[in-house]
Coordinates of C-alpha atoms in Angstrom, one line a residue:
Chain A
X1 CA 43.0 -41.6 2.2
X2 CA 44.8 -43.4 -0.1
X3 CA 47.2 -41.2 -2.3
X4 CA 45.6 -41.4 -5.9
X5 CA 47.9 -43.9 -8.0
X6 CA 49.6 -42.5 -11.3
X7 CA 48.3 -43.5 -14.4
X8 CA 45.5 -45.6 -12.6
X9 CA 42.4 -44.9 -14.5
X10 CA 39.6 -42.3 -13.0
X11 CA 36.9 -45.1 -12.3
X12 CA 37.7 -48.6 -13.1
X13 CA 35.4 -51.4 -12.0
X14 CA 36.6 -55.1 -11.8
X15 CA 34.1 -58.0 -11.7
X16 CA 31.2 -56.1 -9.7
X17 CA 28.5 -58.6 -8.6
X18 CA 25.3 -57.5 -6.7
X19 CA 23.7 -60.1 -5.2
X20 CA 19.9 -60.4 -3.3
X21 CA 18.5 -62.6 -0.9
X22 CA 19.7 -64.3 2.6
X23 CA 22.1 -66.9 2.9
X24 CA 21.6 -69.9 0.9
X25 CA 19.3 -68.4 -1.7
X26 CA 21.2 -65.6 -3.6
X27 CA 19.9 -63.9 -7.0
X28 CA 22.7 -62.0 -8.5
X29 CA 21.4 -58.9 -10.8
X30 CA 24.8 -58.1 -11.5
X31 CA 27.2 -61.1 -12.5
X32 CA 30.6 -59.6 -12.9
X33 CA 30.9 -56.5 -15.1
X34 CA 34.0 -54.6 -15.7
X35 CA 34.8 -51.5 -17.2
X36 CA 36.7 -48.2 -17.1
X37 CA 36.2 -44.7 -17.6
X38 CA 38.8 -41.7 -18.2
X39 CA 38.7 -38.1 -17.5
X40 CA 36.7 -36.4 -20.4
X41 CA 35.2 -39.9 -21.8
X42 CA 31.5 -40.8 -21.8
X43 CA 30.9 -44.2 -21.6
X44 CA 27.2 -45.4 -22.4
X45 CA 26.0 -48.6 -20.4
X46 CA 23.0 -50.0 -22.4
X47 CA 20.7 -52.4 -21.6
X48 CA 16.6 -53.5 -21.1
X49 CA 15.2 -52.9 -17.7
X50 CA 16.1 -55.3 -15.4
X51 CA 19.0 -56.2 -17.3
X52 CA 21.1 -54.6 -14.0
X53 CA 22.9 -51.7 -15.2
X54 CA 21.4 -49.0 -12.7
X55 CA 21.8 -51.4 -9.6
X56 CA 25.1 -52.4 -11.0
X57 CA 26.5 -48.6 -10.9
X58 CA 24.3 -47.7 -7.5
X59 CA 26.5 -50.9 -5.8
X60 CA 29.7 -49.5 -6.9
X61 CA 29.1 -46.4 -5.1
X62 CA 27.4 -48.3 -2.1
X63 CA 24.2 -46.9 -3.0
X64 CA 22.6 -50.5 -3.3
X65 CA 19.7 -51.3 -1.0
X66 CA 20.3 -52.9 2.6
X67 CA 19.4 -56.4 1.4
X68 CA 21.8 -56.4 -1.2
X69 CA 25.8 -57.7 -1.1
X70 CA 28.3 -55.9 -3.4
X71 CA 31.5 -58.0 -4.0
X72 CA 34.2 -57.3 -6.4
X73 CA 36.3 -54.3 -7.0
X74 CA 35.7 -50.4 -7.8
X75 CA 38.5 -48.1 -8.2
X76 CA 38.1 -44.6 -8.0
X77 CA 41.2 -43.0 -8.8
X78 CA 42.9 -46.0 -7.5
X79 CA 40.8 -45.7 -4.0
X80 CA 39.0 -48.9 -3.7
X81 CA 35.6 -48.2 -3.0
X82 CA 33.8 -51.7 -2.0
X83 CA 34.1 -52.2 1.7
X84 CA 34.8 -48.7 2.2
X85 CA 33.1 -47.4 5.6
X86 CA 30.1 -45.1 4.8
X87 CA 31.7 -42.1 6.3
X88 CA 34.3 -42.2 3.8
X89 CA 32.1 -42.8 0.8
X90 CA 30.1 -40.0 1.9
X91 CA 33.0 -37.8 1.4
X92 CA 33.3 -38.9 -2.3
X93 CA 29.7 -39.1 -3.2
X94 CA 28.6 -35.8 -4.3
X95 CA 32.2 -34.5 -4.2
X96 CA 34.5 -36.1 -6.3
X97 CA 31.4 -38.3 -8.0
X98 CA 28.3 -36.9 -8.9
X99 CA 25.1 -39.2 -9.7
X100 CA 21.8 -37.6 -11.5
X101 CA 18.8 -39.8 -11.4
X102 CA 16.0 -40.8 -13.7
X103 CA 13.2 -38.6 -12.4
X104 CA 13.7 -35.1 -12.0
X105 CA 10.3 -34.6 -11.0
X106 CA 10.4 -36.6 -7.5
X107 CA 14.6 -36.5 -7.1
X108 CA 14.3 -32.8 -5.7
X109 CA 12.9 -32.3 -2.1
X110 CA 9.5 -30.7 -2.7
X111 CA 9.7 -28.4 0.8
X112 CA 12.9 -26.7 0.0
X113 CA 13.9 -24.2 -2.3
X114 CA 16.1 -24.9 -5.5
X115 CA 18.7 -22.4 -4.0
X116 CA 18.6 -24.3 -0.5
X117 CA 19.2 -27.4 -2.0
X118 CA 22.2 -26.6 -4.4
X119 CA 23.6 -24.8 -1.3
X120 CA 22.9 -27.8 0.6
X121 CA 24.9 -29.8 -2.0
X122 CA 27.7 -27.2 -1.7
X123 CA 27.7 -27.1 2.4
X124 CA 27.9 -30.6 2.5
X125 CA 31.2 -30.9 1.2
X126 CA 33.1 -27.4 2.1
X127 CA 32.3 -26.5 5.7
X128 CA 34.1 -23.0 5.5
X129 CA 31.6 -22.1 2.9
X130 CA 29.4 -19.4 4.1
X131 CA 25.7 -19.3 3.4
X132 CA 26.2 -16.4 1.4
X133 CA 28.7 -17.8 -1.0
X134 CA 26.9 -21.3 -1.1
X135 CA 23.7 -19.1 -2.9
X136 CA 25.9 -17.3 -5.1
X137 CA 27.7 -20.3 -6.4
X138 CA 24.2 -21.7 -6.5
X139 CA 23.3 -18.8 -8.9
X140 CA 26.5 -19.6 -11.0
X141 CA 25.9 -23.2 -11.0
X142 CA 22.1 -22.3 -12.5
X143 CA 23.7 -20.1 -15.1
X144 CA 26.0 -23.0 -16.2
X145 CA 23.1 -25.2 -16.9
X146 CA 21.6 -22.3 -18.9
X147 CA 18.7 -21.6 -16.4
X148 CA 17.3 -18.4 -17.5
X149 CA 16.9 -15.6 -14.3
X150 CA 18.7 -17.9 -12.0
X151 CA 18.4 -15.1 -9.0
X152 CA 15.0 -15.6 -9.3
X153 CA 14.8 -19.2 -9.7
X154 CA 16.9 -19.6 -6.7
X155 CA 14.3 -18.6 -4.1
X156 CA 11.6 -21.0 -6.0
X157 CA 10.3 -24.4 -5.2
X158 CA 10.8 -27.4 -7.3
X159 CA 7.1 -27.6 -8.2
X160 CA 7.5 -24.2 -9.7
X161 CA 9.9 -25.7 -12.7
X162 CA 9.2 -27.9 -16.0
X163 CA 10.7 -31.5 -16.0
X164 CA 13.4 -30.4 -18.2
X165 CA 14.2 -27.4 -15.6
X166 CA 14.6 -29.9 -12.8
X167 CA 16.8 -32.3 -14.5
X168 CA 18.9 -29.0 -15.1
X169 CA 18.8 -28.4 -11.5
X170 CA 19.8 -32.1 -10.7
X171 CA 22.9 -31.6 -13.1
X172 CA 24.0 -28.3 -11.5
X173 CA 23.7 -30.3 -7.9
X174 CA 25.8 -33.0 -9.3
X175 CA 28.7 -30.8 -10.5
X176 CA 28.3 -28.2 -7.9
X177 CA 31.6 -29.5 -6.0
X178 CA 33.4 -30.2 -9.5
X179 CA 33.4 -33.8 -9.7
X180 CA 35.7 -35.9 -11.6
X181 CA 33.1 -38.3 -12.6
X182 CA 29.6 -38.1 -13.1
X183 CA 26.9 -40.9 -13.4
X184 CA 23.7 -39.9 -14.9
X185 CA 20.9 -43.3 -14.5
X186 CA 18.5 -42.4 -17.5
X187 CA 18.9 -38.5 -17.3
X188 CA 16.3 -38.1 -20.1
X189 CA 14.0 -41.1 -19.8
X190 CA 11.1 -38.9 -18.2
X191 CA 11.4 -36.1 -20.4
X192 CA 9.8 -35.1 -23.5
X193 CA 12.2 -35.5 -26.8
X194 CA 12.9 -32.3 -27.8
X195 CA 14.0 -31.5 -24.0
X196 CA 16.0 -34.7 -23.8
X197 CA 18.2 -33.4 -26.5
X198 CA 18.6 -30.1 -24.4
X199 CA 19.7 -32.1 -21.9
X200 CA 22.2 -34.3 -23.5
X201 CA 23.6 -31.1 -24.7
X202 CA 24.1 -29.5 -21.2
X203 CA 25.8 -32.7 -20.2
X204 CA 28.1 -32.7 -23.4
X205 CA 28.9 -29.3 -22.3
X206 CA 30.1 -29.7 -19.2
X207 CA 31.9 -32.7 -19.8
X208 CA 34.2 -30.7 -21.9
X209 CA 34.1 -27.8 -20.0
X210 CA 35.1 -29.3 -16.8
X211 CA 36.7 -32.6 -18.1
X212 CA 34.9 -34.9 -16.2
X213 CA 34.4 -38.7 -16.8
X214 CA 30.9 -39.5 -17.7
X215 CA 28.7 -42.5 -17.0
X216 CA 25.3 -42.5 -19.0
X217 CA 23.0 -45.5 -18.1
X218 CA 20.3 -45.7 -20.9
X219 CA 17.9 -48.1 -22.4
X220 CA 18.1 -46.0 -25.5
X221 CA 20.9 -47.1 -28.1
X222 CA 19.9 -44.3 -29.7
X223 CA 20.7 -41.7 -27.2
X224 CA 24.3 -43.2 -27.0
X225 CA 25.0 -42.3 -30.8
X226 CA 25.9 -38.9 -30.9
X227 CA 26.9 -38.6 -27.3
X228 CA 29.3 -41.7 -25.9
X229 CA 32.6 -42.3 -27.0
X230 CA 32.5 -46.0 -25.8
X231 CA 29.4 -48.3 -25.1
X232 CA 28.7 -51.4 -22.6
X233 CA 25.8 -53.8 -23.5
X234 CA 24.3 -55.0 -20.5
X235 CA 22.5 -58.4 -20.9
X236 CA 21.0 -60.2 -17.7
X237 CA 24.0 -58.6 -15.1
X238 CA 26.7 -59.3 -17.9
X239 CA 28.6 -57.0 -20.3
X240 CA 27.8 -58.8 -23.3
X241 CA 30.1 -56.3 -25.8
X242 CA 31.9 -53.6 -25.1
X243 CA 33.2 -51.5 -28.4
X244 CA 33.8 -47.8 -29.2
X245 CA 30.3 -46.1 -30.1
X246 CA 31.2 -46.0 -34.3
X247 CA 32.7 -49.7 -33.9
X248 CA 29.4 -50.9 -32.3
X249 CA 27.2 -49.7 -34.9
X250 CA 29.4 -50.4 -37.8
X251 CA 30.3 -53.8 -36.5
X252 CA 27.9 -55.2 -33.8
X253 CA 29.8 -58.6 -32.4
X254 CA 26.8 -59.7 -30.4
X255 CA 23.4 -60.8 -31.6
X256 CA 21.8 -58.9 -29.0
X257 CA 23.5 -56.0 -29.9
X258 CA 22.2 -56.3 -33.5
X259 CA 18.8 -56.4 -32.2
X260 CA 19.0 -53.6 -30.1
X261 CA 20.5 -51.3 -33.2
X262 CA 17.8 -53.2 -35.4
X263 CA 14.8 -51.9 -33.0
X264 CA 15.8 -48.2 -33.5
X265 CA 13.3 -46.7 -35.4
X266 CA 14.5 -46.0 -39.1
X267 CA 12.8 -42.6 -40.3
X268 CA 14.0 -43.5 -44.1
X269 CA 12.1 -46.6 -44.5
X270 CA 8.1 -46.8 -44.4
X271 CA 7.7 -49.9 -42.5
X272 CA 4.5 -51.3 -40.8
X273 CA 6.0 -52.7 -37.5
X274 CA 8.9 -51.8 -35.6
X275 CA 11.3 -54.4 -35.2
X276 CA 11.9 -55.9 -31.7
X277 CA 13.8 -58.6 -30.0
X278 CA 11.3 -61.5 -29.3
X279 CA 10.7 -62.3 -26.0
X280 CA 11.5 -61.0 -22.4
X281 CA 15.0 -61.1 -20.4
X282 CA 15.4 -63.7 -17.8
X283 CA 13.9 -63.2 -14.2
X284 CA 16.1 -63.2 -11.9
X285 CA 17.0 -66.8 -10.3
X286 CA 16.0 -68.4 -13.4
X287 CA 18.5 -67.8 -16.0
X288 CA 19.2 -70.4 -18.6
X289 CA 21.9 -72.4 -18.8
X290 CA 24.8 -71.5 -21.1
X291 CA 24.5 -68.4 -22.7
X292 CA 21.7 -66.4 -20.7
X293 CA 20.6 -64.7 -24.2
X294 CA 19.9 -68.3 -26.4
X295 CA 16.4 -68.6 -25.7
X296 CA 15.7 -65.2 -27.7
X297 CA 19.0 -65.6 -30.3
X298 CA 17.9 -65.9 -33.6
X299 CA 21.6 -67.6 -34.1
X300 CA 21.4 -70.0 -30.9
X301 CA 22.6 -73.5 -31.3
X302 CA 23.5 -76.2 -29.8
X303 CA 26.5 -75.2 -27.9
X304 CA 24.7 -71.8 -26.8
X305 CA 22.7 -74.2 -24.5
X306 CA 25.3 -76.3 -23.5
X307 CA 28.1 -73.6 -22.3
X308 CA 28.5 -70.0 -21.6
X309 CA 30.5 -67.9 -24.2
X310 CA 34.1 -66.9 -24.1
X311 CA 34.9 -63.3 -24.4
X312 CA 36.2 -62.9 -28.1
X313 CA 37.5 -59.8 -29.7
X314 CA 40.8 -57.4 -28.4
X315 CA 40.6 -55.0 -25.5
X316 CA 38.9 -52.2 -27.7
X317 CA 36.1 -54.4 -29.1
X318 CA 34.5 -57.2 -26.9
X319 CA 31.8 -59.5 -27.0
X320 CA 30.6 -62.7 -25.3
X321 CA 29.2 -65.0 -28.1
X322 CA 30.2 -68.4 -29.2
X323 CA 29.7 -66.7 -33.0
X324 CA 31.0 -63.2 -32.6
X325 CA 32.9 -62.6 -35.9
X326 CA 35.4 -60.0 -34.1
X327 CA 39.6 -59.8 -35.0
X328 CA 41.1 -61.8 -32.6
X329 CA 43.9 -60.6 -29.7
X330 CA 44.5 -60.7 -26.2
X331 CA 41.1 -61.2 -24.3
X332 CA 41.1 -59.3 -21.2
Chain B
X1 CA -4.4 -27.0 -11.7
X2 CA -6.2 -23.9 -11.7
X3 CA -9.8 -25.6 -11.0
X4 CA -8.2 -28.1 -8.4
X5 CA -7.1 -24.6 -6.7
X6 CA -10.5 -23.1 -6.9
X7 CA -12.1 -26.0 -5.6
X8 CA -9.8 -26.6 -2.8
X9 CA -10.7 -23.0 -2.0
X10 CA -14.3 -23.6 -2.1
X11 CA -14.3 -26.4 0.3
X12 CA -11.9 -24.5 2.4
X13 CA -13.8 -22.4 4.8
X14 CA -17.1 -24.9 5.3
X15 CA -19.7 -24.3 7.8
X16 CA -18.4 -27.1 10.2
X17 CA -14.7 -25.5 10.4
X18 CA -16.6 -21.8 11.0
X19 CA -18.5 -23.3 13.9
X20 CA -15.6 -25.1 15.2
X21 CA -13.2 -22.3 15.4
X22 CA -16.0 -20.2 16.8
X23 CA -16.1 -22.9 19.6
X24 CA -12.8 -23.8 20.0
X25 CA -12.3 -19.6 20.1
X26 CA -14.8 -19.1 22.8
X27 CA -13.1 -21.3 25.3
X28 CA -9.6 -19.8 24.2
X29 CA -11.1 -16.6 25.4
X30 CA -12.5 -18.3 28.7
X31 CA -9.1 -19.3 29.5
X32 CA -7.5 -16.0 29.3
X33 CA -10.4 -14.3 30.4
X34 CA -12.8 -16.3 32.9
X35 CA -12.3 -13.7 35.8
X36 CA -13.5 -10.8 33.5
X37 CA -16.2 -12.8 31.8
X38 CA -18.4 -13.3 34.8
X39 CA -19.3 -11.7 38.1
X40 CA -18.6 -14.7 40.4
X41 CA -15.6 -16.2 41.9
X42 CA -16.1 -20.1 41.0
X43 CA -14.9 -20.9 44.6
X44 CA -17.2 -18.4 46.4
X45 CA -20.5 -19.6 47.6
X46 CA -22.3 -16.5 46.3
X47 CA -26.1 -18.0 46.7
X48 CA -28.2 -20.3 48.3
X49 CA -27.5 -24.1 47.4
X50 CA -28.8 -26.0 44.4
X51 CA -30.8 -22.6 42.7
X52 CA -32.1 -23.7 39.4
X53 CA -30.7 -21.0 36.1
X54 CA -32.0 -17.8 36.8
X55 CA -31.1 -14.1 35.6
X56 CA -28.8 -14.0 38.2
X57 CA -27.1 -17.2 37.7
X58 CA -27.7 -18.3 34.5
X59 CA -26.9 -21.8 35.1
X60 CA -27.8 -22.0 38.5
X61 CA -26.1 -23.0 41.6
X62 CA -24.4 -26.2 43.0
X63 CA -24.6 -28.1 46.1
X64 CA -22.3 -25.6 47.9
X65 CA -24.0 -22.5 46.6
X66 CA -21.3 -21.8 43.8
X67 CA -22.3 -20.2 40.2
X68 CA -21.8 -23.0 37.9
X69 CA -21.6 -20.7 34.8
X70 CA -18.2 -19.1 36.5
X71 CA -17.2 -22.6 37.4
X72 CA -17.9 -23.8 34.0
X73 CA -15.7 -20.9 32.4
X74 CA -12.9 -21.3 35.2
X75 CA -13.1 -25.0 33.8
X76 CA -11.7 -24.1 31.0
X77 CA -8.6 -23.0 32.4
X78 CA -7.8 -26.1 33.8
X79 CA -8.9 -28.0 30.6
X80 CA -7.4 -26.3 27.6
X81 CA -3.9 -25.9 29.0
X82 CA -3.8 -29.7 30.1
X83 CA -5.1 -30.8 26.7
X84 CA -2.4 -28.7 24.8
X85 CA 0.6 -29.6 27.4
X86 CA -0.3 -33.9 27.0
X87 CA -1.0 -33.2 23.1
X88 CA 2.2 -31.6 22.5
X89 CA 4.2 -33.9 24.9
X90 CA 2.8 -36.7 23.5
X91 CA 3.8 -35.5 20.1
X92 CA 7.4 -34.9 20.7
X93 CA 7.9 -38.1 22.2
X94 CA 6.1 -40.2 19.8
X95 CA 7.0 -38.3 16.8
X96 CA 10.7 -38.8 17.6
X97 CA 10.5 -42.4 18.7
X98 CA 8.4 -43.2 15.3
X99 CA 10.9 -41.2 13.4
X100 CA 14.0 -42.9 14.7
X101 CA 12.1 -46.4 14.6
X102 CA 10.8 -46.0 10.7
X103 CA 14.2 -44.9 9.9
X104 CA 16.6 -47.0 11.5
X105 CA 14.6 -50.0 11.3
X106 CA 15.9 -53.6 12.6
X107 CA 16.0 -54.3 16.2
X108 CA 15.7 -50.1 17.4
X109 CA 12.2 -50.5 15.1
X110 CA 11.4 -53.8 16.8
X111 CA 12.2 -52.5 20.1
X112 CA 10.2 -49.5 19.8
X113 CA 7.5 -50.8 18.1
X114 CA 6.6 -53.9 20.4
X115 CA 6.5 -50.9 23.4
X116 CA 3.9 -49.0 21.6
X117 CA 2.4 -52.5 20.8
X118 CA 2.1 -53.1 24.6
X119 CA 0.7 -49.8 25.6
X120 CA -1.9 -49.8 22.9
X121 CA -3.2 -52.9 23.8
X122 CA -4.7 -51.6 27.0
X123 CA -7.8 -49.9 26.8
X124 CA -6.8 -46.0 26.9
X125 CA -9.2 -45.0 29.8
X126 CA -8.0 -48.2 32.1
X127 CA -4.3 -47.6 31.4
X128 CA -4.5 -44.2 32.2
X129 CA -7.0 -45.2 35.4
X130 CA -4.1 -47.4 36.5
X131 CA -1.1 -45.0 36.0
X132 CA -3.1 -42.0 37.6
X133 CA -3.9 -44.1 40.7
X134 CA -0.5 -45.5 40.9
X135 CA 0.8 -41.6 40.8
X136 CA -2.0 -40.5 43.2
X137 CA -4.7 -37.5 42.6
X138 CA -4.1 -34.2 41.0
X139 CA -4.2 -32.9 37.6
X140 CA -0.3 -33.4 37.3
X141 CA 0.0 -36.7 37.7
X142 CA -3.3 -36.9 35.6
X143 CA -1.3 -35.1 32.9
X144 CA 1.5 -37.7 33.2
X145 CA -0.7 -40.4 33.1
X146 CA -2.5 -39.2 29.7
X147 CA 1.0 -38.7 28.2
X148 CA 1.9 -42.0 28.7
X149 CA -1.2 -43.3 27.3
X150 CA -0.9 -41.2 24.0
X151 CA 2.4 -40.8 23.0
X152 CA 2.3 -44.2 21.0
X153 CA -0.5 -43.1 18.7
X154 CA 1.9 -40.4 17.2
X155 CA 5.0 -42.9 17.3
X156 CA 2.5 -45.3 14.8
X157 CA 1.7 -42.5 12.9
X158 CA 5.3 -41.0 12.5
X159 CA 6.9 -44.4 11.9
X160 CA 4.4 -45.2 8.8
X161 CA 5.2 -41.7 7.4
X162 CA 9.1 -41.9 7.5
X163 CA 8.6 -45.5 6.3
X164 CA 6.8 -44.0 3.0
X165 CA 9.0 -40.9 2.5
X166 CA 12.1 -42.5 2.9
X167 CA 11.7 -44.8 0.0
X168 CA 11.0 -41.3 -2.5
X169 CA 13.8 -40.7 -4.9
X170 CA 14.9 -37.0 -3.5
X171 CA 16.1 -39.1 -0.2
X172 CA 17.8 -41.3 -2.5
X173 CA 19.3 -38.1 -4.3
X174 CA 20.0 -37.0 -1.0
X175 CA 22.2 -40.0 0.1
X176 CA 23.9 -39.8 -3.4
X177 CA 24.9 -36.0 -2.8
X178 CA 26.7 -37.3 0.7
X179 CA 24.5 -35.9 3.2
X180 CA 24.6 -37.7 6.4
X181 CA 21.9 -40.2 7.9
X182 CA 20.9 -37.6 10.6
X183 CA 20.7 -34.7 8.1
X184 CA 18.3 -36.8 5.7
X185 CA 16.2 -37.9 8.5
X186 CA 15.7 -34.3 9.6
X187 CA 15.7 -32.4 6.4
X188 CA 14.8 -34.5 4.0
X189 CA 12.2 -36.5 5.3
X190 CA 10.6 -35.1 8.6
X191 CA 9.4 -32.1 7.0
X192 CA 7.3 -34.0 4.7
X193 CA 5.6 -36.3 7.4
X194 CA 4.0 -33.4 9.7
X195 CA 0.5 -33.1 8.2
X196 CA -1.4 -36.2 9.3
X197 CA 0.5 -35.9 12.7
X198 CA -0.9 -32.4 13.1
X199 CA -4.5 -33.2 11.9
X200 CA -4.4 -36.2 14.4
X201 CA -2.9 -34.0 17.2
X202 CA -5.8 -31.3 16.6
X203 CA -8.7 -33.9 17.0
X204 CA -6.7 -35.6 19.6
X205 CA -7.3 -32.2 21.6
X206 CA -10.6 -32.6 22.1
X207 CA -10.4 -36.5 22.9
X208 CA -7.6 -35.5 25.9
X209 CA -10.1 -33.1 27.1
X210 CA -12.6 -35.7 27.4
X211 CA -10.3 -38.1 29.0
X212 CA -8.9 -35.4 31.9
X213 CA -12.7 -35.1 32.4
X214 CA -13.1 -38.7 32.9
X215 CA -10.3 -39.2 34.9
X216 CA -11.2 -36.3 37.2
X217 CA -15.1 -37.7 37.1
X218 CA -14.1 -40.8 39.2
X219 CA -11.5 -38.8 41.5
X220 CA -8.1 -39.4 39.6
X221 CA -7.9 -35.9 38.4
X222 CA -8.6 -32.3 39.8
X223 CA -9.2 -32.5 43.6
X224 CA -12.1 -30.1 45.2
X225 CA -12.5 -27.4 45.1
X226 CA -11.3 -26.9 41.6
X227 CA -13.7 -26.0 39.1
X228 CA -12.7 -28.9 36.5
X229 CA -15.5 -29.9 34.2
X230 CA -15.2 -33.6 35.2
X231 CA -15.3 -33.2 39.1
X232 CA -17.9 -30.7 38.3
X233 CA -19.9 -33.4 36.8
X234 CA -19.3 -35.9 38.9
X235 CA -21.0 -33.5 41.8
X236 CA -23.8 -33.0 39.3
X237 CA -24.4 -36.6 39.2
X238 CA -24.8 -36.7 43.1
X239 CA -27.4 -34.0 42.6
X240 CA -29.8 -36.0 40.3
X241 CA -32.8 -33.9 40.6
X242 CA -30.7 -30.3 39.9
X243 CA -30.3 -31.1 36.3
X244 CA -28.1 -28.2 36.0
X245 CA -25.2 -28.8 38.2
X246 CA -24.1 -31.4 35.6
X247 CA -25.3 -29.5 32.5
X248 CA -23.0 -26.4 32.4
X249 CA -19.7 -29.0 32.7
X250 CA -21.1 -31.1 30.4
X251 CA -22.4 -28.7 27.3
X252 CA -18.6 -27.1 27.8
X253 CA -17.3 -30.9 26.9
X254 CA -19.4 -31.5 24.2
X255 CA -18.7 -28.1 22.6
X256 CA -15.3 -28.1 22.8
X257 CA -14.7 -31.7 21.7
X258 CA -16.9 -31.0 18.6
X259 CA -15.3 -27.9 17.8
X260 CA -11.5 -29.7 18.0
X261 CA -13.1 -32.3 15.7
X262 CA -14.7 -30.1 13.1
X263 CA -11.5 -28.2 13.1
X264 CA -9.3 -31.7 12.6
X265 CA -11.9 -32.7 9.9
X266 CA -11.2 -29.6 7.8
X267 CA -7.9 -29.9 8.1
X268 CA -7.8 -33.5 7.1
X269 CA -10.2 -32.6 4.0
X270 CA -7.7 -29.8 3.1
X271 CA -4.2 -31.3 3.4
X272 CA -5.3 -34.9 2.5
X273 CA -8.3 -34.8 -0.3
X274 CA -7.4 -38.2 -1.4
X275 CA -8.4 -40.1 2.0
X276 CA -11.8 -39.0 2.3

């Protein structure tokens, strides 16, 4: 294994591309995204269904479907993950990098007890651990994610758990081996609103306590408001805006981001209709020329149809729009 | 949920299942205790030839004066173990190849499934006859022939199950947790694939008994004087005016095939209530 480079960011993605299809016809679902996450930091990735936010992160960990090709660079503690042999990737996944999926109802094996599943997550990456010690650690982990009566719960099957409790189990499994990075793909989408808040609290608590980097993939900008440090907005496989969460809400630079913010329901204003962005994201392989967002953009001009927008702004806040009004500086 | 459980419990012990269990239970008993259940030896000539049913010989005697009831009961000792062996070996081979085929896909899948297609493209009886004939008569060879005919059924079934289960999210979660591929197949896919295979295997126990009897009927299975149901019916066919010679073994085959089907149907309704 390549020794971790000092000063290298925890997780650094450069120009990541994920393409589907055979030679000749190639559909790019992710068209070159770049981002970094450091210890103790929460990066939110927001975008509509099909924007490429999930497949991008799956591709970064080598979890893409067989029909997909991944290119670009993904470095974890300085180690390149793209093109890493499956054996090596397997040592990282679940050990150094944890993953939480959207649907806790179907993400647990229905014929194994919760205890056996958490113990498996531990034993996969620690061959010297005894089965008994693994179960004891599993009990600790259930306590960590605030599941009451952990000793009894260990012997139960997934169908005996509620949705929120199952997501806690998934989180317990994901952090079982003290990972450095946690990727949560829509962790609260399948849950009730009240349970969503609890799960976000569990994640925030773990992030503080274990000092892990957290990537939070969601389609709900509202979820990120209280929980993310920085936000990357993804549209049609590209990052159209990236900024600190406060900056993003205060000075959104891209019309798509403004549309997303405007479509968060505001309870203080009485209104008949909710705001929405007109139209739907372009299907794969039928991207419009120029800026991919222009058919839906209220600001679209001739130049948007003609040429892809440059990335404007400084490193802390960038947006890919011809009309982004951001403090200029060195673009990255 | 509660009503669903109740409804299930209600249909679980149905009349066909009880009948099926009783019939199969009877023949299981015969397999274990045939010598104790009848006063006569199945190979001894105990009376005058071709006696119709009487109090002495409930199912009459055959062309050599052997007791048909004793032979029928002893027949279970050949048919039942053969059926169990054929189905278990066929499930073992078929499920393993089918699981590997569905899990790996690609060229391995292609190779295994074409072999399955070729085997299944023959009428089962014809293929079993051809294999049994080339190996020579005898119950051992008939068993091998039937395994060769039967494993592809389970390979197909298992492959279909694996293809479905491997797309479930908990499998992806296991990959993301760093589990190796053999482990994913064995611990996270296979345990969820057995139900239809077991249901099918139960029903097939009856079908294999029928096939074994068919092979013996045409002289490719049991050799005389073995009291095997198929060869007994063959003897009976030669004694056209003594109906009872074929009646005993015929009734045995009819009831046991029906019994296994009833049990299989009940299992099917219980474990897979959607696909009625």
